[in-house]
CSV table of C-alpha atoms in Angstrom, one decimal:
chain,number,residue,atom,x,y,z
A,386,MET,CA,12.0,-4.0,40.8
A,387,LYS,CA,10.2,-0.8,41.4
A,388,ARG,CA,6.5,-0.3,42.2
A,389,ILE,CA,5.1,2.5,40.1
A,390,LEU,CA,1.7,4.0,39.4
A,391,VAL,CA,1.1,5.3,35.8
A,392,THR,CA,-2.1,7.4,35.0
A,393,GLY,CA,-3.3,7.5,31.5
A,394,ALA,CA,-2.0,4.0,31.0
A,395,SER,CA,-4.6,3.0,28.5
A,396,SER,CA,-3.2,4.9,25.5
A,397,GLY,CA,-0.5,7.1,24.1
A,398,ILE,CA,2.5,8.2,26.2
A,399,GLY,CA,1.0,6.6,29.4
A,400,ARG,CA,0.5,3.2,27.7
A,401,ALA,CA,4.0,3.3,26.2
A,402,THR,CA,5.5,4.2,29.6
A,403,ALA,CA,3.6,1.6,31.5
A,404,GLN,CA,4.5,-1.2,29.0
A,405,ARG,CA,8.2,-0.2,29.1
A,406,LEU,CA,8.1,-0.4,32.9
A,407,LEU,CA,6.4,-3.8,32.8
A,408,ARG,CA,8.9,-5.1,30.3
A,409,ARG,CA,11.8,-4.1,32.5
A,410,GLY,CA,10.3,-6.1,35.4
A,411,ASP,CA,8.6,-3.4,37.5
A,412,ARG,CA,5.2,-3.8,39.2
A,413,VAL,CA,2.9,-1.2,37.7
A,414,GLY,CA,-0.4,0.2,38.7
A,415,LEU,CA,-2.2,0.9,35.5
A,416,CYS,CA,-4.7,3.7,35.8
A,417,GLY,CA,-7.2,4.8,33.2
A,418,ARG,CA,-10.9,4.9,32.4
A,419,SER,CA,-11.3,1.7,30.4
A,420,ARG,CA,-10.7,-1.7,32.0
A,421,GLU,CA,-10.5,-3.3,28.5
A,422,ARG,CA,-7.8,-0.9,27.3
A,423,LEU,CA,-5.8,-1.3,30.6
A,424,THR,CA,-6.0,-5.1,30.2
A,425,ALA,CA,-4.6,-4.7,26.7
A,426,THR,CA,-1.8,-2.5,28.1
A,427,ALA,CA,-1.0,-5.2,30.8
A,428,GLN,CA,-0.6,-8.0,28.2
A,429,VAL,CA,3.1,-7.5,28.0
A,430,ALA,CA,3.4,-8.8,31.6
A,431,PRO,CA,0.0,-9.6,33.0
A,432,GLU,CA,1.3,-10.8,36.4
A,433,ALA,CA,3.1,-7.5,37.0
A,434,GLY,CA,0.3,-5.1,36.2
A,435,SER,CA,-2.4,-4.0,38.6
A,436,ILE,CA,-5.5,-2.5,36.9
A,437,LEU,CA,-7.0,0.6,38.6
A,438,VAL,CA,-10.0,2.0,36.8
A,439,ALA,CA,-10.6,5.7,37.6
A,440,ASP,CA,-11.8,8.8,35.7
A,441,LEU,CA,-9.5,11.5,37.1
A,442,LYS,CA,-12.1,14.2,36.3
A,443,ASP,CA,-14.1,12.8,39.2
A,444,PRO,CA,-12.7,13.9,42.6
A,445,ALA,CA,-14.3,10.8,44.3
A,446,ALA,CA,-12.7,8.4,41.8
A,447,ARG,CA,-9.2,9.8,42.4
A,448,SER,CA,-9.4,10.3,46.1
A,449,SER,CA,-8.3,6.8,47.0
A,450,LEU,CA,-6.1,6.1,43.9
A,451,ILE,CA,-2.7,6.6,45.5
A,452,GLY,CA,-3.7,4.4,48.4
A,453,GLN,CA,-5.1,1.7,46.1
A,454,ALA,CA,-1.9,1.7,44.1
A,455,LYS,CA,0.2,1.5,47.2
A,456,GLU,CA,-1.8,-1.4,48.5
A,457,SER,CA,-2.0,-3.4,45.3
A,458,LEU,CA,1.7,-2.9,44.5
A,459,GLY,CA,2.9,-3.6,48.1
A,460,GLY,CA,4.4,-0.1,48.3
A,461,LEU,CA,5.0,2.9,46.1
A,462,ASP,CA,8.4,3.9,44.7
A,463,GLY,CA,7.2,6.1,41.8
A,464,VAL,CA,4.2,7.9,40.4
A,465,ILE,CA,4.0,9.0,36.7
A,466,LEU,CA,1.0,11.3,36.0
A,467,VAL,CA,0.4,11.2,32.3
A,468,ALA,CA,-3.4,11.3,32.0
A,469,GLY,CA,-4.6,14.4,30.2
A,470,ILE,CA,-7.3,15.6,27.8
A,471,VAL,CA,-7.3,18.3,25.1
A,472,ALA,CA,-10.1,20.0,23.3
A,473,HIS,CA,-8.9,22.4,20.7
A,474,GLN,CA,-11.3,25.3,20.6
A,475,PRO,CA,-11.0,29.0,19.5
A,476,PRO,CA,-11.2,31.3,22.5
A,477,SER,CA,-14.7,32.4,21.5
A,478,GLN,CA,-15.9,28.8,21.5
A,479,ILE,CA,-14.6,27.5,24.8
A,480,ASP,CA,-17.5,26.0,26.6
A,481,ASP,CA,-17.8,25.5,30.3
A,482,THR,CA,-17.8,21.7,30.2
A,483,SER,CA,-14.6,21.5,28.1
A,484,LEU,CA,-12.9,24.2,30.3
A,485,ARG,CA,-13.7,22.3,33.5
A,486,GLU,CA,-12.8,18.8,32.2
A,487,GLN,CA,-9.4,20.0,30.9
A,488,LEU,CA,-8.5,21.9,34.1
A,489,GLU,CA,-9.8,19.1,36.3
A,490,THR,CA,-7.9,16.3,34.5
A,491,ASN,CA,-4.7,18.1,33.5
A,492,LEU,CA,-4.1,20.4,36.5
A,493,VAL,CA,-6.3,19.7,39.5
A,494,ALA,CA,-6.1,15.9,39.4
A,495,SER,CA,-2.3,15.9,38.8
A,496,LEU,CA,-1.7,18.5,41.6
A,497,GLU,CA,-3.9,16.6,44.1
A,498,LEU,CA,-2.4,13.2,43.2
A,499,GLY,CA,1.1,14.6,43.2
A,500,ALA,CA,0.7,16.1,46.6
A,501,GLU,CA,-0.8,12.9,48.0
A,502,ALA,CA,2.0,10.9,46.4
A,503,LEU,CA,4.6,12.9,48.3
A,504,SER,CA,3.2,11.6,51.6
A,505,GLU,CA,2.9,8.0,50.3
A,506,LEU,CA,6.1,7.5,48.2
A,507,SER,CA,9.1,5.7,49.7
A,508,ASP,CA,12.0,8.0,50.7
A,509,GLY,CA,14.1,8.5,47.5
A,510,GLY,CA,11.1,7.8,45.3
A,511,SER,CA,10.1,9.8,42.2
A,512,LEU,CA,7.2,11.7,40.9
A,513,VAL,CA,6.9,12.6,37.2
A,514,MET,CA,4.2,15.0,36.0
A,515,VAL,CA,3.9,15.1,32.2
A,516,ALA,CA,3.2,18.5,30.7
A,517,SER,CA,3.4,19.7,27.1
A,518,THR,CA,5.3,22.0,24.9
A,519,LEU,CA,2.0,23.8,24.4
A,520,ALA,CA,2.5,25.2,27.9
A,521,HIS,CA,5.3,27.3,26.5
A,522,ARG,CA,4.1,27.7,22.8
A,523,PRO,CA,0.3,27.7,22.7
A,524,VAL,CA,-1.6,27.7,19.5
A,525,ALA,CA,-4.8,29.7,18.8
A,526,THR,CA,-7.0,26.7,19.8
A,527,SER,CA,-5.2,25.6,22.9
A,528,ALA,CA,-5.9,28.3,25.5
A,529,VAL,CA,-7.3,26.0,28.1
A,530,TYR,CA,-5.0,23.0,27.5
A,531,SER,CA,-1.9,25.3,27.4
A,532,ALA,CA,-3.0,27.1,30.6
A,533,SER,CA,-3.6,23.8,32.4
A,534,LYS,CA,-0.1,22.4,31.4
A,535,ALA,CA,1.6,25.7,32.3
A,536,GLY,CA,0.0,25.5,35.7
A,537,LEU,CA,1.2,21.9,35.9
A,538,ILE,CA,4.8,23.0,35.4
A,539,ALA,CA,4.5,25.5,38.2
A,540,ALA,CA,2.9,22.9,40.5
A,541,THR,CA,5.7,20.4,39.6
A,542,LYS,CA,8.3,23.0,40.7
A,543,SER,CA,6.5,23.5,44.0
A,544,LEU,CA,6.1,19.8,44.7
A,545,ALA,CA,9.8,19.3,43.9
A,546,LEU,CA,10.7,21.7,46.7
A,547,ALA,CA,8.3,19.9,49.1
A,548,GLY,CA,9.7,16.5,48.2
A,549,ALA,CA,13.4,17.5,48.5
A,550,LYS,CA,13.5,16.8,52.3
A,551,ARG,CA,12.8,13.1,51.7
A,552,LYS,CA,14.9,12.9,48.6
A,553,ILE,CA,11.8,12.5,46.4
A,554,ARG,CA,12.7,13.6,42.9
A,555,VAL,CA,9.9,15.5,41.2
A,556,ASN,CA,10.1,16.3,37.4
């Protein structure tokens, strides 16, 4: 049994990942913005899921997330950072709110949480940061999202080098 935090666990890839981990018997910290949706995610194994409500756009909300997950799970063997948002906009229509929300959620939050996870994960643990093919093949309306995910790929490589000393795998 592993103890794993999954962000974005209330929908999509994050939810599917969390539910698969729960089904295989892991203890999972389920992070997302909606308690109701996280509770629905946890229904596959309610006793093994720990609900952690946080909006990762908010620095204060994410500042204690890794510590909360470690405490609620009794340790931390893995972190899977899936949470992300996309707002498709032509370059001429990118607004400041959308720009900042996507960068904050997709890049800044993942980089900060990933860096903190390196100091809190058990030796030999793992950190997975979910990017997107749009980082390599952007479309006309994905400038901000693509840039945030390309930055995430670079950050992942850097964190992998930092985690190597403790045999923490970062992908």
